[in-house]
């Protein structure tokens, strides 16, 4: 009698319900990127590129307006940028191109204290642009990265990697070397740029918090920042005589100056929007680092074409150490 080979017991196949979807491999498994991840990465890179471009252009334009033409008031230039933001975003909302909540009693509570931080960032940023050479202004702006990194750790609970920390410390070390041998030292300029660093760090962190709340969105934050602070800044400028000085400026009828002035106003709107956009798609620290990375171009531009940079080897060495980091 021949023994039959032992057969394994197989469980019957499960009957699929009619119309039930078949099981599929999870999208993105095996190392491939899902469409959502692909689109998210694209927006992160695009927002970073737009912010870097607008930040570079406005620094160069503002430098020409304030230093080459000797425009007497950086506060008035800031008022022009805020007015342009209100008009452009207001018209786009009326045309149905963008949308954000209308003004009501809850808006100030939702957006505060961001408008005050924004105007501090704007005024001290323009003031440092006027007082300092482009190379020194850009290298001292790297302290904002250290402040942002500390703020993200203590406020947002985000801990950067060791490589990021070492890079930031290298930037700050190079900035200290450059500042220790700055032959064109200006106390007011240093105070302005360090205050600008504080407000930049605060602006990035608070913007991230407000964007995560999803109450106003990118357009709403940008619009109401300018709307709430244009009147206080105008009153301060009137009291300090800045508007009177700007009204008596002798180059108002020159086409070259007018082109630069209005370009600065429009680019102020672009910078404000792309800052919020980059922070939304990335992080506050990423936005700050990108702002300093584009300053590599600004630094060498100021060395070659600026009229207020005084060369010395220790200063030049410190600048390049910070850039390399």
mmCIF file of C-alpha atoms in Angstrom:
data_model
loop_
_atom_site.group_PDB
_atom_site.id
_atom_site.type_symbol
_atom_site.label_atom_id
_atom_site.label_comp_id
_atom_site.label_asym_id
_atom_site.label_seq_id
_atom_site.Cartn_x
_atom_site.Cartn_y
_atom_site.Cartn_z
ATOM 1 C CA UNK A 1 0.000 0.000 0.000
ATOM 2 C CA UNK A 2 1.499 3.304 -1.155
ATOM 3 C CA UNK A 3 1.359 6.106 1.399
ATOM 4 C CA UNK A 4 -0.040 9.328 0.138
ATOM 5 C CA UNK A 5 2.180 12.401 0.530
ATOM 6 C CA UNK A 6 1.194 14.579 3.420
ATOM 7 C CA UNK A 7 -0.596 17.698 2.311
ATOM 8 C CA UNK A 8 -0.549 20.942 4.203
ATOM 9 C CA UNK A 9 -3.806 22.314 5.426
ATOM 10 C CA UNK A 10 -4.617 25.508 3.599
ATOM 11 C CA UNK A 11 -7.159 27.956 4.835
ATOM 12 C CA UNK A 12 -9.763 28.822 2.254
ATOM 13 C CA UNK A 13 -9.295 32.113 0.491
ATOM 14 C CA UNK A 14 -11.320 34.916 1.897
ATOM 15 C CA UNK A 15 -14.147 35.933 -0.324
ATOM 16 C CA UNK A 16 -13.945 39.580 -1.258
ATOM 17 C CA UNK A 17 -17.070 41.596 -1.039
ATOM 18 C CA UNK A 18 -18.361 42.935 -4.315
ATOM 19 C CA UNK A 19 -17.058 46.427 -4.926
ATOM 20 C CA UNK A 20 -14.565 46.247 -2.053
ATOM 21 C CA UNK A 21 -11.252 47.919 -2.914
ATOM 22 C CA UNK A 22 -8.297 45.623 -3.274
ATOM 23 C CA UNK A 23 -5.428 46.099 -0.839
ATOM 24 C CA UNK A 24 -2.681 48.199 -2.306
ATOM 25 C CA UNK A 25 0.828 48.950 -1.238
ATOM 26 C CA UNK A 26 0.962 52.178 0.736
ATOM 27 C CA UNK A 27 1.858 55.108 -1.524
ATOM 28 C CA UNK A 28 5.375 56.205 -0.985
ATOM 29 C CA UNK A 29 6.517 52.806 0.330
ATOM 30 C CA UNK A 30 9.814 51.507 -0.867
ATOM 31 C CA UNK A 31 11.453 54.907 -0.889
ATOM 32 C CA UNK A 32 9.234 56.603 -3.470
ATOM 33 C CA UNK A 33 7.816 60.015 -2.619
ATOM 34 C CA UNK A 34 4.077 60.513 -2.459
ATOM 35 C CA UNK A 35 2.467 63.330 -4.480
ATOM 36 C CA UNK A 36 1.685 65.155 -1.229
ATOM 37 C CA UNK A 37 5.292 64.927 -0.065
ATOM 38 C CA UNK A 38 6.511 65.952 -3.504
ATOM 39 C CA UNK A 39 4.239 68.994 -3.525
ATOM 40 C CA UNK A 40 5.209 69.880 0.048
ATOM 41 C CA UNK A 41 8.926 69.737 -0.784
ATOM 42 C CA UNK A 42 8.326 71.863 -3.883
ATOM 43 C CA UNK A 43 6.525 74.530 -1.842
ATOM 44 C CA UNK A 44 9.262 74.495 0.792
ATOM 45 C CA UNK A 45 11.936 75.102 -1.837
ATOM 46 C CA UNK A 46 9.833 77.635 -3.760
ATOM 47 C CA UNK A 47 8.942 79.674 -0.659
ATOM 48 C CA UNK A 48 12.597 79.642 0.431
ATOM 49 C CA UNK A 49 13.767 80.813 -3.004
ATOM 50 C CA UNK A 50 11.173 83.606 -3.162
ATOM 51 C CA UNK A 51 12.097 84.813 0.312
ATOM 52 C CA UNK A 52 15.830 84.802 -0.467
ATOM 53 C CA UNK A 53 15.316 86.708 -3.743
ATOM 54 C CA UNK A 54 13.035 89.382 -2.293
ATOM 55 C CA UNK A 55 15.260 89.773 0.782
ATOM 56 C CA UNK A 56 18.361 90.306 -1.359
ATOM 57 C CA UNK A 57 16.679 92.808 -3.687
ATOM 58 C CA UNK A 58 15.183 94.948 -0.942
ATOM 59 C CA UNK A 59 18.509 95.209 0.934
ATOM 60 C CA UNK A 60 20.275 96.453 -2.199
ATOM 61 C CA UNK A 61 17.443 98.857 -3.114
ATOM 62 C CA UNK A 62 17.173 100.251 0.433
ATOM 63 C CA UNK A 63 20.936 100.751 0.562
ATOM 64 C CA UNK A 64 20.819 102.872 -2.597
ATOM 65 C CA UNK A 65 17.864 104.914 -1.324
ATOM 66 C CA UNK A 66 19.262 105.564 2.161
ATOM 67 C CA UNK A 67 23.013 105.782 1.483
ATOM 68 C CA UNK A 68 23.550 106.728 -2.143
ATOM 69 C CA UNK A 69 20.691 109.261 -2.305
ATOM 70 C CA UNK A 70 20.911 110.091 1.447
ATOM 71 C CA UNK A 71 17.159 109.861 1.987
ATOM 72 C CA UNK A 72 16.709 111.500 5.424
ATOM 73 C CA UNK A 73 14.242 109.128 7.099
ATOM 74 C CA UNK A 74 14.145 105.340 7.164
ATOM 75 C CA UNK A 75 10.872 105.584 9.140
ATOM 76 C CA UNK A 76 9.163 107.279 6.187
ATOM 77 C CA UNK A 77 10.492 104.556 3.891
ATOM 78 C CA UNK A 78 8.984 102.004 6.263
ATOM 79 C CA UNK A 79 5.647 103.843 6.190
ATOM 80 C CA UNK A 80 5.736 103.664 2.384
ATOM 81 C CA UNK A 81 6.286 99.902 2.520
ATOM 82 C CA UNK A 82 3.406 99.425 4.956
ATOM 83 C CA UNK A 83 1.076 101.594 2.866
ATOM 84 C CA UNK A 84 1.953 99.605 -0.253
ATOM 85 C CA UNK A 85 1.183 96.354 1.598
ATOM 86 C CA UNK A 86 -2.245 97.595 2.711
ATOM 87 C CA UNK A 87 -3.158 98.825 -0.771
ATOM 88 C CA UNK A 88 -1.894 95.785 -2.695
ATOM 89 C CA UNK A 89 -3.443 93.138 -0.433
ATOM 90 C CA UNK A 90 -6.653 95.158 -0.044
ATOM 91 C CA UNK A 91 -7.085 95.436 -3.823
ATOM 92 C CA UNK A 92 -6.314 91.744 -4.322
ATOM 93 C CA UNK A 93 -8.981 90.835 -1.756
ATOM 94 C CA UNK A 94 -11.536 93.119 -3.420
ATOM 95 C CA UNK A 95 -10.752 91.481 -6.771
ATOM 96 C CA UNK A 96 -11.280 88.029 -5.274
ATOM 97 C CA UNK A 97 -7.708 86.905 -5.913
ATOM 98 C CA UNK A 98 -6.939 86.295 -2.223
ATOM 99 C CA UNK A 99 -9.047 86.054 0.925
ATOM 100 C CA UNK A 100 -8.572 86.698 4.606
ATOM 101 C CA UNK A 101 -10.952 87.573 7.489
ATOM 102 C CA UNK A 102 -12.501 91.022 7.616
ATOM 103 C CA UNK A 103 -11.640 93.349 10.465
ATOM 104 C CA UNK A 104 -13.628 92.749 13.661
ATOM 105 C CA UNK A 105 -13.070 92.953 17.409
ATOM 106 C CA UNK A 106 -11.343 89.560 17.560
ATOM 107 C CA UNK A 107 -8.632 90.374 14.988
ATOM 108 C CA UNK A 108 -6.353 92.456 17.277
ATOM 109 C CA UNK A 109 -6.351 89.679 19.879
ATOM 110 C CA UNK A 110 -5.546 87.046 17.240
ATOM 111 C CA UNK A 111 -2.682 88.960 15.643
ATOM 112 C CA UNK A 112 -1.117 90.653 18.684
ATOM 113 C CA UNK A 113 1.836 91.068 19.504
ATOM 114 C CA UNK A 114 3.008 90.409 15.947
ATOM 115 C CA UNK A 115 2.347 93.960 14.598
ATOM 116 C CA UNK A 116 4.568 95.540 17.269
ATOM 117 C CA UNK A 117 7.312 92.996 16.570
ATOM 118 C CA UNK A 118 6.948 93.595 12.840
ATOM 119 C CA UNK A 119 7.335 97.373 13.071
ATOM 120 C CA UNK A 120 10.352 96.981 15.348
ATOM 121 C CA UNK A 121 11.906 94.583 12.856
ATOM 122 C CA UNK A 122 11.167 96.985 9.980
ATOM 123 C CA UNK A 123 12.429 100.185 11.621
ATOM 124 C CA UNK A 124 15.613 98.727 13.117
ATOM 125 C CA UNK A 125 16.326 96.831 9.901
ATOM 126 C CA UNK A 126 16.134 100.004 7.813
ATOM 127 C CA UNK A 127 18.125 101.906 10.424
ATOM 128 C CA UNK A 128 20.967 99.386 10.379
ATOM 129 C CA UNK A 129 20.953 99.422 6.567
ATOM 130 C CA UNK A 130 21.503 103.182 6.643
ATOM 131 C CA UNK A 131 24.165 103.244 9.382
ATOM 132 C CA UNK A 132 26.350 100.230 8.524
ATOM 133 C CA UNK A 133 28.224 98.964 5.487
ATOM 134 C CA UNK A 134 26.561 95.992 3.784
ATOM 135 C CA UNK A 135 29.302 93.480 4.754
ATOM 136 C CA UNK A 136 29.163 94.385 8.457
ATOM 137 C CA UNK A 137 25.378 94.629 8.534
ATOM 138 C CA UNK A 138 24.988 91.172 7.000
ATOM 139 C CA UNK A 139 27.574 89.482 9.224
ATOM 140 C CA UNK A 140 26.045 90.963 12.396
ATOM 141 C CA UNK A 141 22.622 89.761 11.240
ATOM 142 C CA UNK A 142 23.871 86.218 11.877
ATOM 143 C CA UNK A 143 23.267 86.728 15.593
ATOM 144 C CA UNK A 144 19.560 86.460 14.711
ATOM 145 C CA UNK A 145 20.122 82.763 13.912
ATOM 146 C CA UNK A 146 21.485 82.113 17.404
ATOM 147 C CA UNK A 147 18.555 84.015 18.939
ATOM 148 C CA UNK A 148 16.028 82.133 16.778
ATOM 149 C CA UNK A 149 17.576 78.776 17.669
ATOM 150 C CA UNK A 150 17.350 79.617 21.382
ATOM 151 C CA UNK A 151 13.784 80.897 20.996
ATOM 152 C CA UNK A 152 12.623 77.788 19.152
ATOM 153 C CA UNK A 153 14.119 75.614 21.897
ATOM 154 C CA UNK A 154 12.592 77.471 24.861
ATOM 155 C CA UNK A 155 9.261 78.531 23.293
ATOM 156 C CA UNK A 156 8.426 75.999 20.556
ATOM 157 C CA UNK A 157 10.275 73.061 22.122
ATOM 158 C CA UNK A 158 12.351 72.344 18.985
ATOM 159 C CA UNK A 159 15.920 71.101 19.481
ATOM 160 C CA UNK A 160 18.259 71.559 16.488
ATOM 161 C CA UNK A 161 20.778 68.861 15.562
ATOM 162 C CA UNK A 162 24.393 69.072 16.695
ATOM 163 C CA UNK A 163 25.519 69.869 13.132
ATOM 164 C CA UNK A 164 23.125 72.834 12.978
ATOM 165 C CA UNK A 165 24.323 74.097 16.369
ATOM 166 C CA UNK A 166 27.995 73.904 15.372
ATOM 167 C CA UNK A 167 27.240 75.748 12.124
ATOM 168 C CA UNK A 168 25.459 78.540 14.004
ATOM 169 C CA UNK A 169 28.273 78.867 16.531
ATOM 170 C CA UNK A 170 30.757 79.130 13.652
ATOM 171 C CA UNK A 171 28.720 81.954 12.078
ATOM 172 C CA UNK A 172 28.634 83.878 15.356
ATOM 173 C CA UNK A 173 32.366 83.293 15.982
ATOM 174 C CA UNK A 174 33.220 84.731 12.553
ATOM 175 C CA UNK A 175 30.921 87.692 13.185
ATOM 176 C CA UNK A 176 32.728 88.447 16.473
ATOM 177 C CA UNK A 177 36.125 88.360 14.711
ATOM 178 C CA UNK A 178 34.875 90.734 11.992
ATOM 179 C CA UNK A 179 33.307 93.132 14.496
ATOM 180 C CA UNK A 180 36.471 93.255 16.620
ATOM 181 C CA UNK A 181 38.345 94.931 13.746
ATOM 182 C CA UNK A 182 35.612 97.019 12.113
ATOM 183 C CA UNK A 183 37.380 100.227 11.045
ATOM 184 C CA UNK A 184 34.060 101.900 10.206
ATOM 185 C CA UNK A 185 32.515 101.164 13.645
ATOM 186 C CA UNK A 186 29.227 102.952 14.274
ATOM 187 C CA UNK A 187 27.629 102.555 17.724
ATOM 188 C CA UNK A 188 24.107 103.434 16.562
ATOM 189 C CA UNK A 189 24.439 101.004 13.659
ATOM 190 C CA UNK A 190 25.477 98.171 16.005
ATOM 191 C CA UNK A 191 22.581 98.910 18.373
ATOM 192 C CA UNK A 192 20.138 98.995 15.457
ATOM 193 C CA UNK A 193 21.326 95.722 13.903
ATOM 194 C CA UNK A 194 21.371 93.808 17.219
ATOM 195 C CA UNK A 195 17.862 95.099 18.014
ATOM 196 C CA UNK A 196 16.900 94.011 14.482
ATOM 197 C CA UNK A 197 18.244 90.528 15.312
ATOM 198 C CA UNK A 198 16.037 90.315 18.405
ATOM 199 C CA UNK A 199 12.919 91.391 16.501
ATOM 200 C CA UNK A 200 13.733 89.050 13.595
ATOM 201 C CA UNK A 201 13.940 86.068 15.945
ATOM 202 C CA UNK A 202 10.734 87.084 17.728
ATOM 203 C CA UNK A 203 8.951 87.695 14.406
ATOM 204 C CA UNK A 204 9.787 84.218 13.109
ATOM 205 C CA UNK A 205 8.760 82.406 16.286
ATOM 206 C CA UNK A 206 5.506 84.324 16.872
ATOM 207 C CA UNK A 207 4.593 84.054 13.155
ATOM 208 C CA UNK A 208 4.980 80.280 13.373
ATOM 209 C CA UNK A 209 2.672 80.200 16.379
ATOM 210 C CA UNK A 210 0.044 82.366 14.672
ATOM 211 C CA UNK A 211 0.199 80.355 11.427
ATOM 212 C CA UNK A 212 -0.241 77.074 13.301
ATOM 213 C CA UNK A 213 -3.395 78.515 14.885
ATOM 214 C CA UNK A 214 -4.812 78.931 11.320
ATOM 215 C CA UNK A 215 -7.038 81.870 12.281
ATOM 216 C CA UNK A 216 -5.806 84.548 9.873
ATOM 217 C CA UNK A 217 -3.560 82.761 7.382
ATOM 218 C CA UNK A 218 -0.559 84.181 5.560
ATOM 219 C CA UNK A 219 -2.444 87.026 3.851
ATOM 220 C CA UNK A 220 -4.286 88.086 6.990
ATOM 221 C CA UNK A 221 -1.130 88.269 9.100
ATOM 222 C CA UNK A 222 0.666 90.281 6.444
ATOM 223 C CA UNK A 223 -2.243 92.723 5.960
ATOM 224 C CA UNK A 224 -3.085 93.368 9.614
ATOM 225 C CA UNK A 225 0.566 93.749 10.640
ATOM 226 C CA UNK A 226 0.736 96.843 8.441
ATOM 227 C CA UNK A 227 -2.800 98.080 9.106
ATOM 228 C CA UNK A 228 -2.414 98.183 12.892
ATOM 229 C CA UNK A 229 1.029 99.815 12.962
ATOM 230 C CA UNK A 230 0.991 102.373 10.131
ATOM 231 C CA UNK A 231 -0.788 105.026 12.224
ATOM 232 C CA UNK A 232 1.487 104.742 15.319
ATOM 233 C CA UNK A 233 4.607 104.841 13.133
ATOM 234 C CA UNK A 234 3.251 107.863 11.247
ATOM 235 C CA UNK A 235 2.581 109.716 14.517
ATOM 236 C CA UNK A 236 6.094 108.932 15.774
ATOM 237 C CA UNK A 237 7.589 110.163 12.489
ATOM 238 C CA UNK A 238 5.542 113.370 12.659
ATOM 239 C CA UNK A 239 6.627 114.022 16.227
ATOM 240 C CA UNK A 240 10.282 113.424 15.368
ATOM 241 C CA UNK A 241 10.200 115.646 12.279
ATOM 242 C CA UNK A 242 10.974 112.794 9.870
ATOM 243 C CA UNK A 243 7.984 113.427 7.606
ATOM 244 C CA UNK A 244 8.911 117.099 7.346
ATOM 245 C CA UNK A 245 12.486 116.159 6.401
ATOM 246 C CA UNK A 246 11.231 113.664 3.811
ATOM 247 C CA UNK A 247 8.853 116.267 2.324
ATOM 248 C CA UNK A 248 11.744 118.692 1.866
ATOM 249 C CA UNK A 249 13.955 116.049 0.210
ATOM 250 C CA UNK A 250 15.549 117.444 -2.940
ATOM 251 C CA UNK A 251 15.462 114.367 -5.190
ATOM 252 C CA UNK A 252 11.696 113.775 -5.338
ATOM 253 C CA UNK A 253 11.535 114.859 -8.971
ATOM 254 C CA UNK A 254 14.350 112.580 -10.153
ATOM 255 C CA UNK A 255 13.067 109.510 -12.054
ATOM 256 C CA UNK A 256 15.935 107.349 -10.786
ATOM 257 C CA UNK A 257 15.169 108.032 -7.132
ATOM 258 C CA UNK A 258 11.406 107.636 -7.633
ATOM 259 C CA UNK A 259 11.936 104.265 -9.305
ATOM 260 C CA UNK A 260 14.059 103.066 -6.373
ATOM 261 C CA UNK A 261 11.684 104.468 -3.736
ATOM 262 C CA UNK A 262 8.570 102.833 -5.195
ATOM 263 C CA UNK A 263 10.490 99.613 -5.851
ATOM 264 C CA UNK A 264 11.409 99.587 -2.166
ATOM 265 C CA UNK A 265 7.754 100.006 -1.194
ATOM 266 C CA UNK A 266 6.600 97.154 -3.447
ATOM 267 C CA UNK A 267 9.495 94.917 -2.412
ATOM 268 C CA UNK A 268 8.603 95.590 1.229
ATOM 269 C CA UNK A 269 5.244 93.962 0.553
ATOM 270 C CA UNK A 270 6.925 91.059 -1.252
ATOM 271 C CA UNK A 271 9.400 90.563 1.588
ATOM 272 C CA UNK A 272 6.725 90.604 4.268
ATOM 273 C CA UNK A 273 4.596 88.071 2.393
ATOM 274 C CA UNK A 274 7.461 85.724 1.469
ATOM 275 C CA UNK A 275 8.754 85.803 5.063
ATOM 276 C CA UNK A 276 5.390 84.535 6.322
ATOM 277 C CA UNK A 277 5.167 82.079 3.395
ATOM 278 C CA UNK A 278 8.625 80.609 4.060
ATOM 279 C CA UNK A 279 7.950 80.332 7.804
ATOM 280 C CA UNK A 280 4.633 78.595 7.056
ATOM 281 C CA UNK A 281 6.149 75.922 4.798
ATOM 282 C CA UNK A 282 9.426 75.533 6.730
ATOM 283 C CA UNK A 283 10.310 76.797 10.222
ATOM 284 C CA UNK A 284 11.346 80.030 11.909
ATOM 285 C CA UNK A 285 14.975 78.850 12.094
ATOM 286 C CA UNK A 286 14.998 77.862 8.400
ATOM 287 C CA UNK A 287 13.681 81.289 7.394
ATOM 288 C CA UNK A 288 16.337 83.019 9.489
ATOM 289 C CA UNK A 289 19.142 80.852 8.081
ATOM 290 C CA UNK A 290 17.981 81.477 4.495
ATOM 291 C CA UNK A 291 17.963 85.201 5.188
ATOM 292 C CA UNK A 292 21.590 84.960 6.271
ATOM 293 C CA UNK A 293 22.574 82.669 3.381
ATOM 294 C CA UNK A 294 21.470 85.216 0.809
ATOM 295 C CA UNK A 295 23.636 87.694 2.695
ATOM 296 C CA UNK A 296 26.679 85.886 1.265
ATOM 297 C CA UNK A 297 25.866 87.586 -2.039
ATOM 298 C CA UNK A 298 25.046 90.867 -0.267
ATOM 299 C CA UNK A 299 28.385 90.784 1.591
ATOM 300 C CA UNK A 300 30.554 90.474 -1.519
ATOM 301 C CA UNK A 301 28.311 92.928 -3.377
ATOM 302 C CA UNK A 302 28.953 95.480 -0.627
ATOM 303 C CA UNK A 303 32.701 94.837 -0.721
ATOM 304 C CA UNK A 304 32.922 95.359 -4.472
ATOM 305 C CA UNK A 305 30.376 98.102 -5.075
ATOM 306 C CA UNK A 306 29.734 99.686 -1.660
ATOM 307 C CA UNK A 307 31.320 103.013 -0.794
ATOM 308 C CA UNK A 308 31.255 102.647 3.014
ATOM 309 C CA UNK A 309 33.209 99.418 3.570
ATOM 310 C CA UNK A 310 36.794 99.817 4.888
ATOM 311 C CA UNK A 311 38.995 96.775 4.256
ATOM 312 C CA UNK A 312 41.204 95.141 6.886
ATOM 313 C CA UNK A 313 42.576 91.595 6.969
ATOM 314 C CA UNK A 314 41.110 90.573 10.398
ATOM 315 C CA UNK A 315 37.713 91.963 9.376
ATOM 316 C CA UNK A 316 37.880 90.206 5.988
ATOM 317 C CA UNK A 317 38.927 86.934 7.683
ATOM 318 C CA UNK A 318 36.051 87.107 10.164
ATOM 319 C CA UNK A 319 33.538 87.789 7.400
ATOM 320 C CA UNK A 320 34.677 84.711 5.483
ATOM 321 C CA UNK A 321 34.730 82.478 8.566
ATOM 322 C CA UNK A 322 31.098 83.411 9.218
ATOM 323 C CA UNK A 323 30.188 82.865 5.542
ATOM 324 C CA UNK A 324 31.886 79.450 5.485
ATOM 325 C CA UNK A 325 30.015 78.360 8.611
#
